[in-house]
Amino acid sequence: MTDWGDGTRVVHSVPPAAGEPFGSSPVFASTYHLGGEDTYGRPHNATWRALEAALGSLDGGEAVLFPSGMAAISTVLRVVLSAGDTVVVPSDGYYLTRTLVAEMPVEVVEAPTAGPYPSFEGVRLVLLESPSNPGLDVCDITALAQAAHEAGALVAVDNTTATPLGQRPLELGADIVVSSDTKAVAGHSDVLMGHVSTADPELAAKVRAGRTVGGAIPGPFEAWMVHRGLGTLDLRLARQAENAAALYEVLKGHPAVRNLRWPGSAEDPAHEVAGRQMRRFGGVLAFELASAEAVAGFVKRSALVAESTSFGGLHTTCDRRAQWGDPVPEGFVRVSAGCEDTADLVADVLAALDHSAG
């Protein structure tokens, strides 16, 4: 199975068995007859295991499922860090991660994704996010993992923007992968989910035990929905990347657009590193308009771009990130290219921008 292409792997993520359904089915039990593998609904569920097997195979490790990306990352931090430890986090990454570590009894060091990075001596955990959310900067995961390991630190990578098909941080030297599967993995804007993967069985057991003790468990129906969405991830990513590439080409010279970013373009400053470690590029772009009012006008005039604070879904969405507290200009937007026809999307975005160039 590991030699199969991405499309085959996600479609056939549930091994075939005669007389059984093509996919997993939700198991709703809270209590089981003792004597088998499952004992109680908080530590055990067959629907979780099916999705965990699929995600773990894609990541190259053992996956542990959580009801959201924040539940996944908070459990990792709680399991790995002790009071007084030092953690390095991205200063330009997802803002709630910084909010979370700021409330913990640990020393926090912030570094921009593109660097420079501090010495990792005395650091317990280095948390990376590549491409970063929302700015789409990229870091050299292999080089940073080597430096962290030489200093005795663990490395975790938030792989949400890249997805398991776009990047495999465990193969690049990371110890832990964290993902919000609410985004592209589930892909239909209708379910929350997250997961943690690691190739270290002992660490996986600690994360799994942390989930059981903390009670941050996913619902079986939600897990089934994510697994169903996973089957089309390859197809959706391909269309989203096609749309992102087309938007990049028409936006890069547009008078209303500044600081356009998409690591998939050879013109992007992150492309050289991204091209070495990413297997494919997704549909998320970032750029700036003149003001918050210009962003509002752009969205109002667009028939296809909806305001939304998530990304990776079927619909093209736009999020003005300064409203959530990200350290970005007021006119900065993250755009998640959806699965619309490319020509329709490009025409709509250009028409909307041409009326909001001020």
Coordinates of C-alpha atoms in Angstrom, one line a residue:
M1 CA 0.0 0.0 0.0
T2 CA 2.8 2.4 0.7
D3 CA 3.9 2.4 -2.9
W4 CA 0.5 3.5 -4.2
G5 CA -0.3 7.0 -5.3
D6 CA -2.1 9.5 -3.1
G7 CA -5.5 9.0 -4.8
T8 CA -5.4 5.3 -4.4
R9 CA -4.3 5.5 -0.8
V10 CA -7.1 7.8 0.3
V11 CA -9.8 6.0 -1.6
H12 CA -8.6 2.6 -0.3
S13 CA -7.9 3.7 3.3
V14 CA -10.2 1.0 4.6
P15 CA -8.8 -2.4 3.7
P16 CA -11.3 -4.5 1.6
A17 CA -13.1 -7.4 3.2
A18 CA -15.7 -9.7 1.6
G19 CA -19.2 -8.8 2.7
E20 CA -18.1 -5.6 4.5
P21 CA -18.9 -2.0 3.5
F22 CA -16.4 0.0 1.3
G23 CA -15.8 2.4 4.2
S24 CA -15.9 2.5 7.9
S25 CA -19.2 2.9 9.8
P26 CA -19.8 4.9 13.0
V27 CA -19.9 2.8 16.2
F28 CA -21.8 4.7 18.9
A29 CA -21.3 2.4 21.8
S30 CA -20.3 3.8 25.2
T31 CA -20.1 0.5 27.0
Y32 CA -18.9 -2.9 25.9
H33 CA -19.0 -6.5 27.1
L34 CA -15.6 -7.0 28.7
G35 CA -13.2 -9.6 27.4
G36 CA -12.6 -8.0 24.0
E37 CA -10.4 -5.2 22.7
D38 CA -12.8 -2.5 23.6
T39 CA -13.9 -1.7 27.2
Y40 CA -15.4 1.8 27.3
G41 CA -16.3 4.6 24.9
R42 CA -13.7 7.1 26.2
P43 CA -10.6 5.1 25.4
H44 CA -11.9 2.9 22.6
N45 CA -13.9 3.3 19.4
A46 CA -13.6 1.3 16.2
T47 CA -14.5 4.3 14.1
W48 CA -11.6 6.3 15.5
R49 CA -9.3 3.4 14.8
A50 CA -10.2 3.2 11.2
L51 CA -9.5 6.9 10.6
E52 CA -6.4 6.8 12.8
A53 CA -5.0 3.9 10.7
A54 CA -5.6 5.9 7.5
L55 CA -4.1 9.1 8.8
G56 CA -1.2 7.3 10.4
S57 CA -0.4 5.6 7.2
L58 CA -0.4 8.9 5.3
D59 CA 1.8 10.6 7.9
G60 CA 4.2 7.6 8.3
G61 CA 3.5 7.0 12.0
E62 CA 0.8 6.2 14.5
A63 CA -2.1 8.7 14.7
V64 CA -4.3 9.6 17.6
L65 CA -7.6 11.3 16.9
F66 CA -9.0 14.4 18.7
P67 CA -12.2 16.4 18.4
S68 CA -10.4 19.5 17.1
G69 CA -6.9 20.7 16.1
M70 CA -6.7 22.7 19.4
A71 CA -7.5 19.6 21.4
A72 CA -4.7 17.8 19.6
I73 CA -2.1 20.5 20.1
S74 CA -3.1 21.2 23.7
T75 CA -2.8 17.5 24.6
V76 CA 0.7 17.4 23.0
L77 CA 1.8 20.4 25.0
R78 CA 0.4 18.9 28.2
V79 CA 2.0 15.5 27.6
V80 CA 5.4 16.8 26.6
L81 CA 5.9 19.9 28.7
S82 CA 6.4 20.2 32.5
A83 CA 6.4 23.4 34.6
G84 CA 9.5 25.4 33.9
D85 CA 10.3 23.9 30.5
T86 CA 11.1 26.1 27.5
V87 CA 9.1 25.9 24.3
V88 CA 9.8 27.6 21.0
V89 CA 6.7 28.6 19.1
P90 CA 6.2 30.5 15.8
S91 CA 5.5 34.2 16.2
D92 CA 3.6 34.2 13.0
G93 CA 1.7 31.0 13.3
Y94 CA -1.8 30.2 14.5
Y95 CA -2.6 32.8 17.2
L96 CA -4.4 30.5 19.5
T97 CA -1.3 28.4 19.9
R98 CA 0.5 31.4 21.3
T99 CA -2.5 32.2 23.5
L100 CA -2.4 28.6 24.9
V101 CA 1.3 28.5 25.7
A102 CA 1.2 31.9 27.3
E103 CA -1.2 30.5 29.9
M104 CA 1.0 27.6 30.7
P105 CA 3.7 27.5 33.5
V106 CA 6.5 27.3 30.9
E107 CA 9.1 29.6 29.3
V108 CA 8.0 30.7 25.9
V109 CA 10.3 31.8 23.1
E110 CA 8.8 33.1 19.8
A111 CA 10.6 33.0 16.5
P112 CA 9.3 33.8 13.0
T113 CA 8.8 30.8 10.7
A114 CA 11.4 32.0 8.2
G115 CA 13.9 32.6 11.0
P116 CA 16.2 33.5 12.5
Y117 CA 15.9 30.9 15.3
P118 CA 17.4 31.1 18.7
S119 CA 19.7 28.5 20.2
F120 CA 17.7 25.4 21.2
E121 CA 20.0 24.6 24.2
G122 CA 17.8 24.0 27.2
V123 CA 14.6 23.8 25.1
R124 CA 12.2 21.0 25.6
L125 CA 10.0 21.4 22.6
V126 CA 10.3 23.3 19.3
L127 CA 6.9 23.8 17.6
L128 CA 7.0 24.6 13.9
E129 CA 4.3 25.5 11.5
S130 CA 5.1 25.2 7.8
P131 CA 3.6 26.8 5.7
S132 CA 2.7 29.2 8.5
N133 CA -0.9 30.3 9.0
P134 CA -1.7 32.9 7.9
G135 CA 1.5 34.3 6.3
L136 CA 2.6 31.2 4.4
D137 CA 6.2 31.4 5.3
V138 CA 8.2 28.1 5.2
C139 CA 11.0 26.8 7.4
D140 CA 13.6 24.0 6.7
I141 CA 12.1 21.3 8.8
T142 CA 15.0 18.9 8.3
A143 CA 17.7 21.4 9.4
L144 CA 15.7 22.7 12.4
A145 CA 14.9 19.1 13.5
Q146 CA 18.6 18.3 13.4
A147 CA 19.6 21.4 15.4
A148 CA 16.8 20.7 17.9
H149 CA 17.7 17.1 18.4
E150 CA 21.4 18.0 18.9
A151 CA 20.3 20.2 21.7
G152 CA 18.0 17.5 23.2
A153 CA 14.7 19.0 22.1
L154 CA 11.7 17.4 20.5
V155 CA 10.2 18.8 17.3
A156 CA 6.5 19.1 16.6
V157 CA 5.1 20.4 13.2
D158 CA 1.7 21.9 12.7
N159 CA 1.0 20.4 9.3
T160 CA -2.6 21.8 8.8
T161 CA -1.9 24.0 5.8
A162 CA 0.2 21.4 4.0
T163 CA -2.0 18.3 4.8
P164 CA -0.7 14.7 5.0
L165 CA -0.6 14.6 1.2
G166 CA 1.3 17.8 0.8
Q167 CA 4.1 17.2 3.4
R168 CA 5.3 14.4 5.7
P169 CA 7.2 16.1 8.6
L170 CA 8.0 12.7 10.3
E171 CA 10.0 11.8 7.2
L172 CA 11.8 15.1 7.4
G173 CA 13.0 14.5 11.0
A174 CA 10.1 15.8 13.2
D175 CA 9.0 13.8 16.2
I176 CA 5.4 14.8 16.2
V177 CA 2.8 16.0 13.6
V178 CA -0.2 18.0 14.6
S179 CA -3.1 18.8 12.3
S180 CA -6.5 20.4 12.3
D181 CA -8.4 18.0 10.1
T182 CA -11.3 20.4 10.2
K183 CA -9.7 22.1 7.2
A184 CA -8.7 20.2 4.0
V185 CA -8.7 16.6 5.4
A186 CA -12.4 16.6 6.1
G187 CA -12.8 19.3 3.4
H188 CA -16.6 20.0 3.5
S189 CA -16.8 22.7 6.2
D190 CA -19.2 20.6 8.3
V191 CA -17.1 18.9 11.0
L192 CA -14.3 19.6 13.6
M193 CA -11.5 17.2 14.0
G194 CA -7.7 17.0 14.6
H195 CA -5.0 14.4 15.0
V196 CA -1.5 13.8 16.3
S197 CA 1.0 11.4 14.6
T198 CA 4.3 10.2 15.8
A199 CA 6.6 7.3 14.8
D200 CA 7.6 6.9 18.5
P201 CA 5.3 4.2 20.0
E202 CA 6.1 5.4 23.6
L203 CA 5.2 8.9 22.7
A204 CA 2.0 7.8 20.9
A205 CA 1.0 5.9 24.0
K206 CA 1.5 9.0 26.1
V207 CA -0.6 11.1 23.8
R208 CA -3.3 8.4 23.7
A209 CA -3.3 8.2 27.5
G210 CA -3.5 12.0 27.7
R211 CA -6.6 11.9 25.5
T212 CA -8.2 9.2 27.7
V213 CA -7.4 11.1 31.0
G214 CA -8.3 14.5 29.6
G215 CA -11.5 13.3 27.9
A216 CA -10.9 15.2 24.7
I217 CA -12.4 12.5 22.5
P218 CA -14.0 12.8 19.1
G219 CA -17.5 11.7 18.3
P220 CA -17.8 8.6 16.2
F221 CA -20.2 10.2 13.7
E222 CA -17.7 13.1 13.2
A223 CA -14.9 10.7 12.8
W224 CA -16.8 8.8 10.1
M225 CA -17.6 12.1 8.3
V226 CA -13.9 13.0 8.3
H227 CA -13.0 9.5 7.0
R228 CA -15.6 9.9 4.2
G229 CA -14.1 13.3 3.3
L230 CA -10.6 11.9 3.3
G231 CA -11.4 9.8 0.3
T232 CA -11.6 12.8 -2.0
L233 CA -8.6 14.7 -0.5
D234 CA -6.3 14.0 -3.5
L235 CA -8.9 15.3 -6.0
R236 CA -9.9 18.3 -3.9
L237 CA -6.3 19.4 -3.4
A238 CA -5.5 19.1 -7.1
R239 CA -8.4 21.5 -8.0
Q240 CA -7.6 23.8 -5.2
A241 CA -3.9 24.1 -6.2
E242 CA -4.9 24.6 -9.8
N243 CA -7.2 27.5 -8.7
A244 CA -4.5 28.9 -6.4
A245 CA -2.0 28.9 -9.3
A246 CA -4.4 30.6 -11.6
L247 CA -5.3 33.2 -9.0
Y248 CA -1.6 33.9 -8.3
E249 CA -0.9 34.5 -12.0
V250 CA -3.7 37.2 -12.3
L251 CA -3.1 38.7 -8.9
K252 CA 0.7 39.2 -9.1
G253 CA 0.4 42.2 -11.3
H254 CA -2.9 43.6 -10.1
P255 CA -2.7 47.2 -8.8
A256 CA -4.9 46.5 -5.8
V257 CA -2.8 43.6 -4.5
R258 CA 0.4 43.8 -2.5
N259 CA 2.7 41.1 -0.9
L260 CA 1.1 38.2 -2.7
R261 CA 2.2 34.8 -1.2
W262 CA 1.8 31.2 -2.4
P263 CA 4.7 28.8 -1.9
G264 CA 3.7 26.9 -5.0
S265 CA 5.0 29.7 -7.2
A266 CA 8.6 29.8 -8.3
E267 CA 8.4 33.6 -7.6
D268 CA 7.5 33.1 -4.0
P269 CA 10.4 33.7 -1.5
A270 CA 9.5 30.4 0.3
H271 CA 9.4 28.3 -2.9
E272 CA 13.0 27.0 -2.8
V273 CA 12.6 25.4 0.6
A274 CA 9.0 24.4 0.1
G275 CA 9.9 22.7 -3.2
R276 CA 12.5 20.5 -1.4
Q277 CA 10.2 19.3 1.4
M278 CA 6.7 19.6 0.2
R279 CA 5.2 16.9 -2.0
R280 CA 2.5 19.2 -3.5
F281 CA 1.1 22.7 -2.9
G282 CA -2.3 23.5 -1.7
G283 CA -4.9 26.1 -2.3
V284 CA -4.2 28.7 0.3
L285 CA -2.9 32.2 -0.7
A286 CA -2.3 35.4 1.2
F287 CA -2.1 39.0 0.0
E288 CA -2.9 42.5 1.2
L289 CA -5.4 45.1 0.0
A290 CA -5.2 48.7 0.9
S291 CA -7.5 48.6 3.9
A292 CA -10.1 46.8 5.9
E293 CA -12.7 48.7 3.8
A294 CA -11.1 47.5 0.6
V295 CA -11.4 43.9 1.8
A296 CA -15.0 44.4 2.7
G297 CA -15.7 45.8 -0.7
F298 CA -14.0 42.9 -2.4
V299 CA -16.0 40.3 -0.6
K300 CA -19.3 42.2 -1.1
R301 CA -18.8 42.4 -4.8
S302 CA -17.7 38.8 -5.2
A303 CA -20.3 36.2 -6.1
L304 CA -18.0 33.2 -5.3
V305 CA -15.7 34.3 -2.4
A306 CA -17.3 34.0 1.0
E307 CA -16.0 35.4 4.3
S308 CA -14.9 32.6 6.5
T309 CA -12.3 32.1 9.2
S310 CA -11.5 28.5 8.2
F311 CA -9.9 27.2 5.0
G312 CA -9.5 24.0 2.9
G313 CA -13.2 23.6 2.0
L314 CA -15.0 23.2 -1.3
H315 CA -15.9 26.9 -1.4
T316 CA -13.4 29.7 -2.0
T317 CA -13.2 31.8 1.2
C318 CA -11.5 35.0 2.4
D319 CA -10.5 35.9 5.9
R320 CA -9.2 39.3 7.0
R321 CA -6.9 38.0 9.7
A322 CA -6.3 41.3 11.6
Q323 CA -9.8 41.1 13.1
W324 CA -8.7 38.0 15.1
G325 CA -5.6 39.6 16.5
D326 CA -3.0 38.3 14.1
P327 CA 0.0 40.7 13.8
V328 CA -0.7 41.6 10.2
P329 CA -1.9 44.7 8.3
E330 CA -5.6 45.6 8.4
G331 CA -5.9 44.7 4.7
F332 CA -4.2 41.3 4.9
V333 CA -6.3 38.5 3.7
R334 CA -5.9 34.7 3.6
V335 CA -7.7 33.2 0.6
S336 CA -8.5 29.5 0.4
A337 CA -9.1 28.6 -3.2
G338 CA -12.0 26.1 -3.4
C339 CA -13.1 23.7 -6.1
E340 CA -15.1 26.0 -8.4
D341 CA -14.3 26.0 -12.1
T342 CA -11.1 27.9 -12.5
A343 CA -12.3 30.3 -15.2
D344 CA -15.3 31.2 -13.2
L345 CA -13.3 31.9 -10.0
V346 CA -10.6 34.0 -11.8
A347 CA -13.2 36.1 -13.5
D348 CA -15.2 36.6 -10.3
V349 CA -12.1 37.6 -8.2
L350 CA -10.9 40.0 -10.9
A351 CA -14.3 41.7 -11.2
A352 CA -14.5 42.1 -7.5
L353 CA -11.0 43.5 -7.2
D354 CA -11.5 45.9 -10.1
H355 CA -14.2 47.7 -8.0
S356 CA -12.2 47.7 -4.8
A357 CA -8.8 48.9 -5.9
G358 CA -8.9 51.9 -3.6

